[in-house]
Coordinates of C-alpha atoms in Angstrom, one line a residue:
M1 CA 0.4 -0.1 0.0
Y2 CA 2.8 2.4 1.0
E3 CA 4.5 1.8 -2.4
Q4 CA 2.1 1.8 -4.7
A5 CA 1.1 5.8 -2.8
Y6 CA 5.1 6.4 -3.1
R7 CA 4.7 5.9 -6.7
K8 CA 2.0 8.0 -7.3
K9 CA 2.9 10.8 -4.8
A10 CA 6.7 10.8 -3.7
V11 CA 6.7 12.5 0.1
L12 CA 8.6 12.4 2.6
R13 CA 6.2 10.7 5.1
T14 CA 5.7 7.8 2.7
A15 CA 9.3 7.0 2.4
E16 CA 9.6 7.2 6.4
R17 CA 6.6 4.7 6.6
L18 CA 8.5 2.3 4.4
A19 CA 11.3 2.7 5.9
S20 CA 10.2 1.5 9.6
A21 CA 7.9 -1.3 8.3
Y22 CA 11.0 -3.2 6.2
G23 CA 13.0 -2.3 9.7
Y24 CA 10.0 -4.2 11.2
M25 CA 10.5 -6.8 9.0
N26 CA 14.2 -7.0 9.6
D27 CA 14.4 -6.2 5.9
Y28 CA 17.7 -4.4 5.8
K29 CA 18.0 -4.1 2.6
Q30 CA 15.2 -2.4 2.1
T31 CA 15.2 -0.5 5.1
E32 CA 18.9 1.1 3.7
S33 CA 17.0 2.1 0.4
W34 CA 14.1 3.9 2.2
Y35 CA 16.0 5.4 4.6
A36 CA 18.8 6.7 2.2
I37 CA 15.9 8.3 -0.4
A38 CA 13.7 9.7 3.4
S39 CA 17.2 11.0 5.2
A40 CA 17.7 12.7 1.4
M41 CA 14.3 14.9 1.1
P42 CA 13.4 18.1 1.8
G43 CA 12.4 18.6 5.4
S44 CA 14.0 15.2 6.7
N45 CA 14.2 14.8 10.2
D46 CA 18.0 14.0 11.3
Q47 CA 16.2 10.7 12.8
N48 CA 16.2 9.1 9.9
I49 CA 20.2 9.9 9.3
L50 CA 20.5 7.7 12.4
K51 CA 18.5 5.2 11.0
Y52 CA 19.9 5.2 7.6
A53 CA 23.4 4.4 9.4
S54 CA 22.2 1.8 11.2
A55 CA 20.7 0.1 8.8
L56 CA 23.9 0.5 6.4
Q57 CA 25.8 -1.0 9.5
H58 CA 22.9 -4.1 9.5
N59 CA 23.8 -4.6 5.7
A60 CA 28.1 -4.8 6.4
K61 CA 28.5 -1.3 4.8
Y62 CA 30.2 -0.1 7.4
T63 CA 32.6 2.8 5.8
E64 CA 29.0 4.2 4.4
A65 CA 28.1 3.9 8.1
K66 CA 30.7 5.3 9.8
A67 CA 30.1 8.5 7.1
Q68 CA 26.1 8.2 8.3
F69 CA 27.2 8.2 12.1
Q70 CA 29.3 11.2 11.9
R71 CA 27.3 12.9 9.4
Y72 CA 24.4 12.9 12.8
I73 CA 27.3 13.6 15.3
D74 CA 28.2 16.3 13.4
R75 CA 24.5 17.8 13.5
H76 CA 24.1 16.9 17.5
S77 CA 26.5 18.0 20.0
E78 CA 24.8 16.3 22.8
V79 CA 25.9 13.2 21.3
T80 CA 28.4 11.8 24.6
E81 CA 31.7 10.8 24.2
R82 CA 30.8 7.3 24.8
Q83 CA 28.0 6.6 22.0
R84 CA 29.8 8.2 19.9
N85 CA 32.8 5.7 20.4
L86 CA 30.6 3.2 20.1
W87 CA 28.9 4.2 16.7
L88 CA 32.4 4.7 15.2
G89 CA 34.3 2.3 17.1
S90 CA 31.7 -0.2 15.5
C91 CA 32.6 0.5 12.5
D92 CA 36.2 0.5 12.4
S93 CA 36.3 -2.7 14.4
A94 CA 33.9 -4.7 12.5
L95 CA 35.9 -3.6 9.3
K96 CA 39.0 -5.0 10.7
W97 CA 37.7 -8.5 12.3
M98 CA 36.1 -9.0 8.5
R99 CA 39.5 -8.5 7.2
N100 CA 40.7 -11.1 10.0
P101 CA 38.0 -13.7 10.4
K102 CA 38.6 -16.6 13.0
P103 CA 38.9 -20.1 12.2
I104 CA 36.0 -21.2 13.1
E105 CA 33.0 -23.3 10.9
L106 CA 29.7 -22.5 11.4
M107 CA 27.1 -24.4 9.5
N108 CA 23.5 -24.2 9.6
V109 CA 22.0 -27.1 11.3
S110 CA 18.7 -27.2 8.7
S111 CA 17.4 -30.5 10.8
L112 CA 16.7 -27.8 12.9
N113 CA 15.4 -24.9 11.5
S114 CA 12.4 -24.0 10.3
S115 CA 11.2 -20.8 7.9
Q116 CA 10.0 -19.3 11.1
S117 CA 12.5 -18.2 14.2
D118 CA 14.4 -21.3 15.9
W119 CA 16.9 -20.2 18.5
G120 CA 18.1 -21.0 22.1
A121 CA 19.7 -24.6 21.1
V122 CA 21.0 -26.5 24.5
Q123 CA 22.2 -30.2 24.4
K124 CA 21.1 -32.2 27.4
S125 CA 21.5 -36.5 27.4
G126 CA 21.7 -36.8 23.6
Q127 CA 19.1 -34.5 22.4
I128 CA 19.1 -30.9 21.4
V129 CA 16.5 -28.7 22.7
F130 CA 15.3 -25.3 21.4
A131 CA 12.8 -22.8 21.1
S132 CA 11.0 -22.2 18.0
D133 CA 7.3 -20.0 16.6
R134 CA 7.2 -22.4 13.8
N135 CA 3.5 -22.7 12.8
A136 CA 2.1 -25.3 10.1
H137 CA -0.3 -21.9 8.8
S138 CA 1.9 -19.7 8.6
E139 CA 5.0 -19.2 6.4
T140 CA 5.6 -15.7 7.6
T141 CA 9.2 -14.9 9.4
A142 CA 9.5 -13.0 12.6
A143 CA 12.1 -12.5 15.1
N144 CA 11.8 -13.4 18.6
R145 CA 9.3 -10.9 20.8
P146 CA 9.9 -10.9 24.7
F147 CA 6.4 -10.0 25.2
L148 CA 2.9 -10.3 24.2
K149 CA 0.6 -7.4 23.1
F150 CA -3.0 -7.4 22.7
D151 CA -6.1 -5.3 22.9
G152 CA -7.6 -6.5 26.1
A153 CA -10.8 -6.8 25.5
K154 CA -10.5 -10.5 24.6
Q155 CA -8.0 -13.1 25.1
P156 CA -4.8 -13.4 22.5
D157 CA -5.0 -16.2 19.5
K158 CA -3.8 -19.2 21.2
D159 CA -2.6 -20.2 17.5
I160 CA -1.1 -17.3 16.1
Y161 CA 0.9 -14.4 17.8
G162 CA -0.8 -11.0 16.6
W163 CA 2.7 -9.3 16.4
T164 CA 4.5 -11.8 13.8
G165 CA 1.8 -13.7 12.6
N166 CA 3.8 -16.8 13.8
G167 CA 3.0 -19.6 16.6
Y168 CA 4.0 -19.1 19.9
L169 CA 7.5 -20.4 21.1
K170 CA 7.1 -23.6 22.0
L171 CA 10.0 -25.8 23.4
Y172 CA 11.1 -28.4 20.8
T173 CA 13.5 -31.4 20.8
Q174 CA 15.4 -33.9 18.6
H175 CA 17.4 -37.0 19.2
I176 CA 21.3 -36.3 17.9
G177 CA 21.4 -38.4 14.6
Q178 CA 17.7 -38.2 14.1
D179 CA 15.8 -35.6 11.7
S180 CA 12.4 -35.5 13.7
V181 CA 12.0 -32.8 15.9
K182 CA 8.9 -33.0 18.3
V183 CA 7.1 -31.0 21.1
I184 CA 8.3 -30.9 24.9
P185 CA 5.2 -32.3 27.0
I186 CA 5.4 -30.1 30.1
S187 CA 2.3 -30.3 32.2
G188 CA 0.2 -27.7 32.8
S189 CA 2.4 -25.4 30.5
S190 CA 1.0 -22.1 28.8
E191 CA -0.6 -21.8 25.7
Y192 CA 1.4 -19.0 24.6
H193 CA 5.7 -18.5 24.5
V194 CA 7.1 -21.3 26.1
G195 CA 10.9 -21.1 25.7
P196 CA 13.8 -21.0 25.9
A197 CA 14.9 -23.2 28.5
S198 CA 18.4 -24.4 30.4
F199 CA 19.1 -27.7 32.4
T200 CA 20.9 -28.5 35.3
G201 CA 24.0 -30.9 34.7
D202 CA 21.7 -34.0 35.4
G203 CA 19.2 -32.9 33.2
K204 CA 16.8 -33.2 35.9
L205 CA 15.4 -29.4 36.4
I206 CA 14.5 -27.2 33.6
F207 CA 14.1 -23.3 33.9
F208 CA 12.6 -21.6 31.1
T209 CA 10.5 -18.4 29.7
M210 CA 6.6 -18.5 29.6
T211 CA 3.9 -16.5 29.3
R212 CA 0.6 -16.9 30.9
I213 CA -2.3 -14.4 30.7
P214 CA -2.9 -12.5 34.2
E215 CA -6.4 -12.2 35.6
T216 CA -6.0 -8.3 35.2
T217 CA -3.8 -6.2 32.8
K218 CA -2.5 -3.2 32.5
R219 CA -3.0 -0.2 29.6
S220 CA -2.2 3.0 29.1
G221 CA -5.2 4.7 27.2
K222 CA -5.5 2.8 23.8
E223 CA -2.4 1.3 23.6
P224 CA -2.4 -2.6 23.8
A225 CA -2.0 -4.7 26.9
T226 CA 1.6 -5.7 27.5
I227 CA 2.1 -8.9 29.0
N228 CA 5.2 -9.4 30.1
V229 CA 7.4 -13.0 29.8
E230 CA 8.2 -14.9 33.4
L231 CA 10.5 -17.9 34.3
Y232 CA 9.1 -20.9 35.5
S233 CA 10.9 -24.2 36.5
S234 CA 9.9 -27.7 36.2
Q235 CA 11.2 -31.3 37.5
S236 CA 11.3 -34.2 35.1
D237 CA 8.4 -36.8 36.1
G238 CA 11.0 -39.9 34.8
Q239 CA 9.3 -40.4 31.8
G240 CA 9.9 -38.2 29.1
G241 CA 8.0 -35.7 30.7
W242 CA 8.1 -32.4 33.1
Q243 CA 5.9 -32.2 35.9
K244 CA 3.4 -29.1 36.7
P245 CA 5.4 -25.2 36.1
I246 CA 6.8 -23.5 39.3
P247 CA 6.6 -20.0 38.9
F248 CA 10.2 -18.2 39.6
P249 CA 9.0 -15.9 42.9
F250 CA 10.5 -12.5 42.0
N251 CA 8.2 -12.7 38.8
N252 CA 6.3 -9.8 38.2
V253 CA 4.1 -10.2 35.1
S254 CA 2.4 -6.5 34.9
E255 CA 5.7 -4.5 35.7
Y256 CA 8.7 -6.4 33.8
S257 CA 10.0 -9.3 32.0
L258 CA 12.4 -12.0 32.8
S259 CA 14.0 -14.1 30.3
D260 CA 16.6 -16.1 28.6
P261 CA 17.4 -18.2 32.0
Y262 CA 20.5 -20.3 32.9
I263 CA 20.8 -22.6 35.5
S264 CA 24.1 -23.8 36.4
A265 CA 24.9 -27.5 36.7
D266 CA 24.6 -27.9 40.5
G267 CA 21.4 -25.8 40.6
Q268 CA 22.4 -23.1 42.9
S269 CA 22.9 -20.3 40.5
L270 CA 20.1 -18.4 37.8
Y271 CA 21.0 -16.0 35.4
F272 CA 18.9 -14.3 33.7
S273 CA 17.9 -11.2 31.6
S274 CA 15.3 -8.4 33.0
N275 CA 14.0 -4.9 31.6
M276 CA 13.3 -5.1 35.8
P277 CA 13.4 -1.1 37.9
G278 CA 16.9 0.1 38.6
G279 CA 18.9 -1.6 35.7
K280 CA 21.3 -0.3 33.6
G281 CA 20.1 -0.4 30.6
G282 CA 17.0 -1.7 28.5
A283 CA 17.6 -5.2 29.7
D284 CA 20.3 -6.4 32.7
L285 CA 21.9 -9.7 33.2
Y286 CA 21.0 -10.8 36.8
I287 CA 22.1 -13.6 39.4
C288 CA 20.2 -15.3 41.7
T289 CA 21.8 -17.6 44.6
K290 CA 20.0 -20.5 46.5
M291 CA 20.3 -20.0 50.3
Q292 CA 20.7 -22.5 52.7
S293 CA 17.2 -22.7 53.2
G294 CA 16.3 -23.6 49.8
D295 CA 15.1 -20.4 48.9
W296 CA 16.1 -18.2 46.1
G297 CA 18.2 -14.8 47.3
R298 CA 17.1 -11.8 45.9
P299 CA 18.5 -11.0 42.1
V300 CA 21.6 -9.1 41.7
N301 CA 22.5 -7.0 38.9
L302 CA 26.0 -7.9 37.3
E303 CA 27.0 -4.3 37.3
E304 CA 30.0 -5.1 35.6
I305 CA 28.6 -6.5 32.6
N306 CA 25.4 -4.8 32.1
T307 CA 25.6 -1.1 29.6
A308 CA 22.9 0.9 28.6
G309 CA 21.7 -1.3 25.9
N310 CA 20.9 -4.7 26.2
E311 CA 22.4 -7.7 27.7
R312 CA 20.4 -11.0 26.8
T313 CA 21.4 -15.3 27.2
V314 CA 24.3 -16.1 29.6
S315 CA 26.3 -19.2 28.9
F316 CA 29.1 -20.9 30.7
D317 CA 32.0 -23.6 28.9
E318 CA 33.3 -26.1 31.0
H319 CA 36.4 -24.3 32.1
N320 CA 33.8 -22.0 33.5
N321 CA 34.0 -19.1 31.2
M322 CA 30.9 -17.1 30.6
Y323 CA 29.5 -15.9 27.6
F324 CA 26.5 -13.3 27.0
A325 CA 25.3 -11.4 24.3
S326 CA 24.9 -7.9 23.9
D327 CA 24.2 -4.6 21.8
G328 CA 26.1 -2.2 24.4
Y329 CA 29.6 -2.8 23.6
I330 CA 31.8 -2.3 20.5
G331 CA 30.1 -5.2 18.0
M332 CA 29.3 -5.8 14.5
G333 CA 25.5 -4.6 14.8
G334 CA 22.4 -5.7 16.6
L335 CA 23.6 -8.4 19.6
D336 CA 27.0 -9.7 19.2
V337 CA 28.3 -12.6 21.7
F338 CA 31.4 -11.5 24.0
R339 CA 33.6 -13.7 26.9
V340 CA 33.9 -12.2 30.2
I341 CA 37.8 -12.3 30.7
T342 CA 38.4 -13.2 34.8
R343 CA 41.3 -13.3 36.3
A344 CA 41.8 -13.9 40.0
D345 CA 37.7 -14.2 40.3
K346 CA 37.7 -10.5 39.0
I347 CA 36.2 -9.5 35.6
T348 CA 39.3 -7.7 33.8
S349 CA 37.3 -7.3 30.1
I350 CA 34.7 -7.9 28.1
Q351 CA 36.0 -10.0 24.4
N352 CA 34.0 -9.7 21.3
L353 CA 34.3 -13.3 19.8
G354 CA 35.1 -11.3 16.3
Y355 CA 34.0 -12.4 12.8
P356 CA 32.4 -14.8 11.8
F357 CA 30.8 -16.1 14.8
N358 CA 29.5 -13.0 15.1
S359 CA 27.5 -11.0 12.1
P360 CA 26.0 -7.4 11.4
K361 CA 22.6 -9.0 12.5
D362 CA 21.8 -10.5 15.9
D363 CA 23.9 -13.4 17.0
L364 CA 22.7 -14.4 20.6
A365 CA 22.6 -18.0 22.6
Y366 CA 25.6 -19.6 22.4
F367 CA 25.9 -23.0 23.8
P368 CA 29.7 -23.4 24.2
S369 CA 31.4 -26.6 22.4
S370 CA 32.3 -29.7 25.0
A371 CA 34.3 -32.5 24.5
Q372 CA 30.6 -34.5 24.4
S373 CA 29.0 -31.8 22.0
P374 CA 29.6 -29.2 18.9
G375 CA 28.6 -25.4 20.4
Y376 CA 25.5 -23.7 18.8
L377 CA 24.8 -20.2 17.8
S378 CA 21.5 -18.5 17.1
S379 CA 21.7 -15.8 14.5
N380 CA 19.0 -14.0 12.2
R381 CA 22.1 -13.3 9.7
D382 CA 21.9 -13.5 5.9
G383 CA 21.8 -16.9 4.7
G384 CA 19.1 -18.9 7.0
K385 CA 16.5 -20.6 6.7
G386 CA 13.9 -17.9 8.7
S387 CA 14.3 -15.7 10.9
D388 CA 16.6 -16.7 13.6
D389 CA 18.4 -19.9 12.6
I390 CA 20.4 -22.4 14.8
Y391 CA 24.0 -22.8 13.8
S392 CA 26.9 -25.3 15.0
V393 CA 30.0 -24.2 15.9
S394 CA 33.3 -25.8 15.2
I395 CA 37.0 -25.2 15.0
Q396 CA 38.0 -25.2 10.9
M397 CA 39.8 -28.2 10.2
A398 CA 39.7 -29.0 6.3
S399 CA 42.3 -27.6 3.5
T400 CA 42.0 -24.5 2.0
Y401 CA 42.7 -22.2 -0.5
L402 CA 42.8 -18.5 -1.6
I403 CA 40.0 -16.5 -3.1
T404 CA 41.3 -13.2 -4.3
G405 CA 40.3 -10.2 -6.4
K406 CA 39.7 -6.8 -7.0
V407 CA 36.0 -4.9 -7.4
F408 CA 36.0 -2.3 -10.7
E409 CA 33.4 0.0 -12.3
K410 CA 32.0 -1.8 -15.0
G411 CA 32.7 0.1 -17.7
T412 CA 35.6 2.8 -17.0
G413 CA 37.8 0.1 -14.8
R414 CA 37.7 2.5 -11.8
I415 CA 39.1 0.9 -8.6
L416 CA 36.0 0.5 -6.3
P417 CA 37.0 0.4 -2.4
G418 CA 34.3 -0.2 0.1
A419 CA 32.5 -2.8 -1.7
V420 CA 30.8 -5.2 0.5
V421 CA 31.8 -8.8 -1.3
T422 CA 29.9 -12.0 -0.1
L423 CA 31.1 -15.3 -0.8
V424 CA 28.6 -17.9 0.0
G425 CA 29.2 -21.7 0.4
P426 CA 28.2 -25.1 1.4
G427 CA 26.0 -25.7 4.7
G428 CA 25.4 -21.8 4.6
K429 CA 28.9 -21.1 5.0
R430 CA 29.0 -17.1 4.3
L431 CA 31.6 -14.5 4.6
S432 CA 32.1 -11.0 3.8
V433 CA 34.7 -8.1 3.9
E434 CA 35.2 -4.6 2.2
S435 CA 37.2 -4.2 -0.6
A436 CA 40.5 -2.2 0.4
Q437 CA 41.6 1.0 -0.7
D438 CA 42.8 -0.4 -3.8
G439 CA 39.7 -2.7 -4.2
S440 CA 41.3 -5.7 -3.2
F441 CA 39.6 -8.8 -1.2
S442 CA 40.6 -12.1 -0.4
F443 CA 39.0 -15.1 1.8
E444 CA 41.1 -18.1 2.7
V445 CA 38.5 -20.7 2.5
P446 CA 37.9 -24.6 2.7
L447 CA 38.2 -26.7 -0.6
A448 CA 34.9 -26.1 -2.2
S449 CA 32.9 -24.5 -4.9
Y450 CA 31.4 -20.8 -3.7
T451 CA 29.4 -18.3 -5.0
I452 CA 30.8 -14.6 -5.0
S453 CA 28.8 -11.2 -5.0
G454 CA 30.1 -7.8 -5.0
E455 CA 27.3 -4.6 -3.7
K456 CA 28.4 -1.0 -3.3
T457 CA 25.7 1.8 -3.0
D458 CA 24.5 3.0 -6.5
F459 CA 26.0 0.4 -8.1
R460 CA 24.0 -2.7 -9.6
S461 CA 25.3 -6.1 -7.9
E462 CA 27.4 -8.8 -9.8
V463 CA 27.2 -12.2 -9.1
K464 CA 30.0 -15.1 -10.1
T465 CA 30.8 -18.3 -9.2
V466 CA 33.8 -20.1 -8.0
M467 CA 34.5 -23.6 -9.2
E468 CA 36.8 -25.8 -6.7
P469 CA 40.6 -25.7 -7.6
S470 CA 42.1 -28.1 -8.8
A471 CA 44.9 -29.9 -6.3
H472 CA 48.2 -28.1 -7.2
E473 CA 46.2 -24.6 -7.4
Q474 CA 46.4 -22.6 -4.0
T475 CA 45.1 -19.5 -5.5
V476 CA 41.8 -18.4 -7.6
R477 CA 41.3 -15.1 -8.7
I478 CA 38.5 -13.6 -9.7
D479 CA 37.4 -9.9 -10.4
L480 CA 33.7 -8.1 -9.8
N481 CA 32.9 -5.5 -12.0
L482 CA 30.0 -3.4 -10.7
E483 CA 27.8 -1.4 -13.1
R484 CA 27.0 2.3 -11.9
I485 CA 22.9 2.8 -11.6
K486 CA 21.7 5.8 -13.6
L487 CA 18.4 6.4 -13.0
N488 CA 15.7 6.6 -15.7
Q489 CA 17.8 5.6 -18.8
G490 CA 16.9 3.1 -20.7
I491 CA 19.1 -0.2 -20.9
R492 CA 18.1 -2.2 -23.8
I493 CA 17.1 -5.9 -23.4
E494 CA 18.9 -8.0 -25.9
N495 CA 16.9 -10.3 -28.1
I496 CA 13.4 -9.5 -26.9
Y497 CA 11.5 -9.4 -30.3
Y498 CA 7.8 -9.4 -31.0
D499 CA 5.8 -11.0 -34.1
F500 CA 4.2 -8.1 -36.1
D501 CA 1.0 -7.2 -34.6
K502 CA 1.5 -9.8 -31.7
S503 CA 2.3 -9.0 -28.2
N504 CA 3.0 -12.6 -26.8
I505 CA 6.1 -13.5 -25.3
R506 CA 8.1 -15.2 -27.4
K507 CA 10.4 -18.4 -26.1
D508 CA 13.3 -16.3 -27.2
A509 CA 11.9 -13.5 -25.5
A510 CA 11.7 -15.5 -22.3
L511 CA 14.6 -16.5 -21.9
E512 CA 16.1 -12.6 -21.9
L513 CA 13.4 -11.4 -19.6
D514 CA 14.7 -14.2 -17.1
K515 CA 17.7 -12.2 -17.2
L516 CA 16.2 -9.2 -16.1
V517 CA 14.4 -11.3 -13.4
Q518 CA 18.0 -12.1 -12.0
I519 CA 19.0 -8.6 -11.8
M520 CA 16.2 -7.7 -10.2
E521 CA 16.5 -10.8 -7.6
E522 CA 20.1 -9.6 -7.4
N523 CA 19.0 -6.2 -6.5
P524 CA 16.1 -6.7 -4.6
T525 CA 15.7 -2.7 -3.8
I526 CA 15.6 -1.4 -7.5
W527 CA 12.0 -0.7 -9.2
I528 CA 12.0 -0.5 -12.8
E529 CA 10.0 0.9 -15.9
L530 CA 9.6 -1.6 -18.7
G531 CA 9.2 0.0 -22.1
S532 CA 7.7 -1.6 -25.4
H533 CA 8.3 0.1 -28.6
T534 CA 6.8 -1.3 -32.2
D535 CA 8.0 -0.5 -35.6
S536 CA 6.2 2.5 -37.3
R537 CA 3.6 0.2 -39.7
G538 CA 0.3 0.8 -38.7
G539 CA -1.5 3.5 -37.3
D540 CA 0.4 5.8 -34.5
R541 CA -2.1 5.5 -32.2
Y542 CA -2.7 1.6 -32.9
N543 CA 1.1 0.8 -32.2
Q544 CA 0.9 2.8 -28.8
Q545 CA -1.9 0.5 -27.8
L546 CA 0.0 -2.2 -29.3
S547 CA 3.4 -1.0 -27.3
Q548 CA 1.5 -0.6 -24.2
R549 CA 0.1 -4.4 -24.7
R550 CA 3.2 -5.8 -25.4
A551 CA 5.2 -4.1 -22.3
E552 CA 2.3 -5.3 -19.9
S553 CA 2.6 -8.8 -21.6
A554 CA 6.4 -8.9 -20.4
V555 CA 5.7 -7.0 -16.8
A556 CA 3.5 -9.9 -16.2
Y557 CA 6.0 -12.6 -17.5
I558 CA 8.4 -11.2 -14.7
I559 CA 5.9 -10.7 -12.1
S560 CA 4.7 -14.6 -12.4
R561 CA 8.4 -15.5 -12.2
G562 CA 8.4 -13.8 -8.5
I563 CA 9.2 -10.6 -8.9
N564 CA 6.9 -8.3 -6.6
R565 CA 4.5 -6.1 -8.7
N566 CA 5.0 -3.0 -6.9
R567 CA 8.9 -3.2 -8.0
I568 CA 7.8 -2.9 -12.0
T569 CA 5.6 -0.7 -14.3
A570 CA 4.5 -1.3 -17.9
K571 CA 5.1 2.0 -20.2
G572 CA 4.3 1.4 -24.5
Y573 CA 5.9 4.1 -26.5
G574 CA 4.7 2.9 -29.7
E575 CA 6.4 3.9 -32.5
S576 CA 8.0 7.5 -30.6
E577 CA 11.4 6.4 -30.2
P578 CA 12.8 4.5 -33.1
V579 CA 16.5 3.0 -33.1
N580 CA 16.7 3.7 -37.4
N581 CA 15.4 5.8 -40.1
C582 CA 12.4 3.8 -40.0
K583 CA 9.8 6.6 -39.5
N584 CA 6.5 6.8 -41.6
G585 CA 6.7 6.5 -45.2
V586 CA 10.2 4.8 -45.3
D587 CA 10.8 1.4 -47.1
C588 CA 12.8 -0.6 -44.7
S589 CA 13.5 -4.4 -44.7
E590 CA 12.0 -7.1 -42.1
E591 CA 15.1 -6.9 -40.2
Q592 CA 14.9 -3.3 -39.7
H593 CA 11.7 -3.1 -38.7
Q594 CA 12.3 -5.5 -35.8
L595 CA 15.2 -3.8 -34.2
N596 CA 12.6 -1.1 -33.4
R597 CA 10.2 -3.8 -32.1
R598 CA 12.4 -3.7 -29.0
T599 CA 12.2 -3.6 -25.1
E600 CA 13.9 -1.5 -22.6
F601 CA 13.8 -1.2 -19.1
K602 CA 15.4 1.9 -16.8
I603 CA 15.4 2.1 -13.0
T604 CA 13.6 4.6 -11.4
K605 CA 14.4 3.9 -7.9
Y606 CA 16.9 2.0 -5.8

C-alpha cells in the first residue's frame, strides 16, 4: 500500500513509513534503501540519518555507515563521547574483524531450522532442545519478541501470535542423529510462549521462559496491553515428561519481564535477563543464588557487565568461562556474543568473539562446545532458512585455498573501494569483507565451490561462481565489475523481439526476460519501468496501444517469476522512439523494422 502511494506521489512521510515497516520486518536492504531516500528529502528529520546509518551497519556497509554516523554526530553536539565511540568504533572494529576472520566453521543446522524463528539450542542427554515459533498455518518469518501485546478486550489467539503472524514459541527436542523434532510435553504449561530453556547438569530440572495471561492487565489509554514474560521451573517426571511449572518468586508479569534463563550445573545459581526497575539499560543480566533454606536470594545486577544497551543469554563453558549477548559494546551490529575475561575471580575485560562468530545482524544464545557436544549459536544473519536460525560452531580443520580479486567499476575500470564482497558456500557458510582502498579482497576458505557477489551503494550487484580448484592450485583470482546505476536511462534488453502485430512473449524473449528477473533478484531494492517500442507500420494510435500491451505482457511474465508487482511498471512508447530511420513512409527491410520492435528497462528507484 505504501509502495503504491509512493509511486503516485513521492513524499517524505511515505518514504519514512516504508523504511520503518521494512525495519520491523528485519529486511535491512529495503530499510537502507528507504532511509537513504528519506534522509535526502527536503524537511527530513535527522533521526532518518541515524536510522540510515544503522541500516547500513546491518548490511555490513561499515565505511558508509561510519560516514552517516559522523554526519549525525556533527549535527548533534549532545551526543556523548561514549555513544560516539560506540558508533564509530563499532564500524572500525567490524572492518578489522572481517579482514581477519576467526578460523571457525559455522554450519546451518537445517534439520532444526524452519522458515520461522528457531533459537536457543542446548544439548541434554543425547538431545538438542530449542525454542521455535514454527506454525504449520504460517510461512511468515519473524524475530522473537519478549512479550505479548493484545487489546485487552479478548484473549489473544491461541494459535497465532498477532505481533508476528507466526505461532507461539514452544520447546522442541531432537535426538542427535535423527531429523524429526517434537514438542516437549510440560504438564500445565502455557498455550502462549514457552522457551527458551536451560537444564541442570543431571538434566532433571529445567528453567524456561513462559507467558501466561493474568486475570487483570495494565493498559495505557488505548494502547494494547503488554504481557511480560516470566521464568518457570519444572522437575522431570522420570518418564520423558515434565511436571507442572513452578513460577520463579521474582516474577512480576505486569511490571517487567524475566527471560533467557541459565541454571548452573549444580542448580545453585540462576542467571537471567530482565528490564526490571533499577537496571542500567534496556535489559540487564542478573544472578540469583540459592540460600541454605533452599529459597532463592534476591536478584543481583551484574553491574560490571551490564551497559545502557541490552544484555541477554548467559552461558558457561566447561572451563567456567562466561558468555553473553549484548548490543551495548563495540560490535558488528545488533546483538553480538562476548566472553568475560577474568583474573583471580575479577573481571578484567569483555571480549567480542569476532567474525564470523558474530555478524552484522543479531547473534545470541551461544551454547559452548565441549568434548561431548559441538557449540550452537542462534542468529538471524543473511543466508538462513528463516528469521533466527541455529548454527553449529566448530574449529575449521579442512584444507584451504585463497580466493582473491579486485572490484572495478564496469565500463571505466575504476577501482571501487568499500564494496561489500560476500562469499557463500556449502552448509550456509557465509563470509563478507569490504574491498580495500585498492579494490582488493581475499578469503581463505575450505576446498569447495562458492558463489561470490559484490555490492555497493549506487551500483548494480554482480554475482559469479568460484569453482573448486584442482589439487595443485592454491589461489583462485576472480574480479568483480559493478555497473553504476543511472536513473531513468534506458537499458536495452537484447533479443526481446515480437512477431508483427503480436504482444505475446516468444520463447527466445522469455530467456532474455529471465536475465532481467535475475538482475531484480540480485538487486532487491531497484524499481524499473519496462518500456516497449513498435515499428512504424500501422497507425500511430494503434502502435501506442500495441506497445502498451507488449509492455504489460512482459511485466506479467516477470511478475509470474516471483518479482513483486510494486517494483515494475509497464509503459508503451509506440513508434515514437525508433533506433533507426524507419519512420512513417520510409521503406525498410523486415530486419530493420524488427530492430525497432524492442524492449528496454529503466531503473527508476534503488
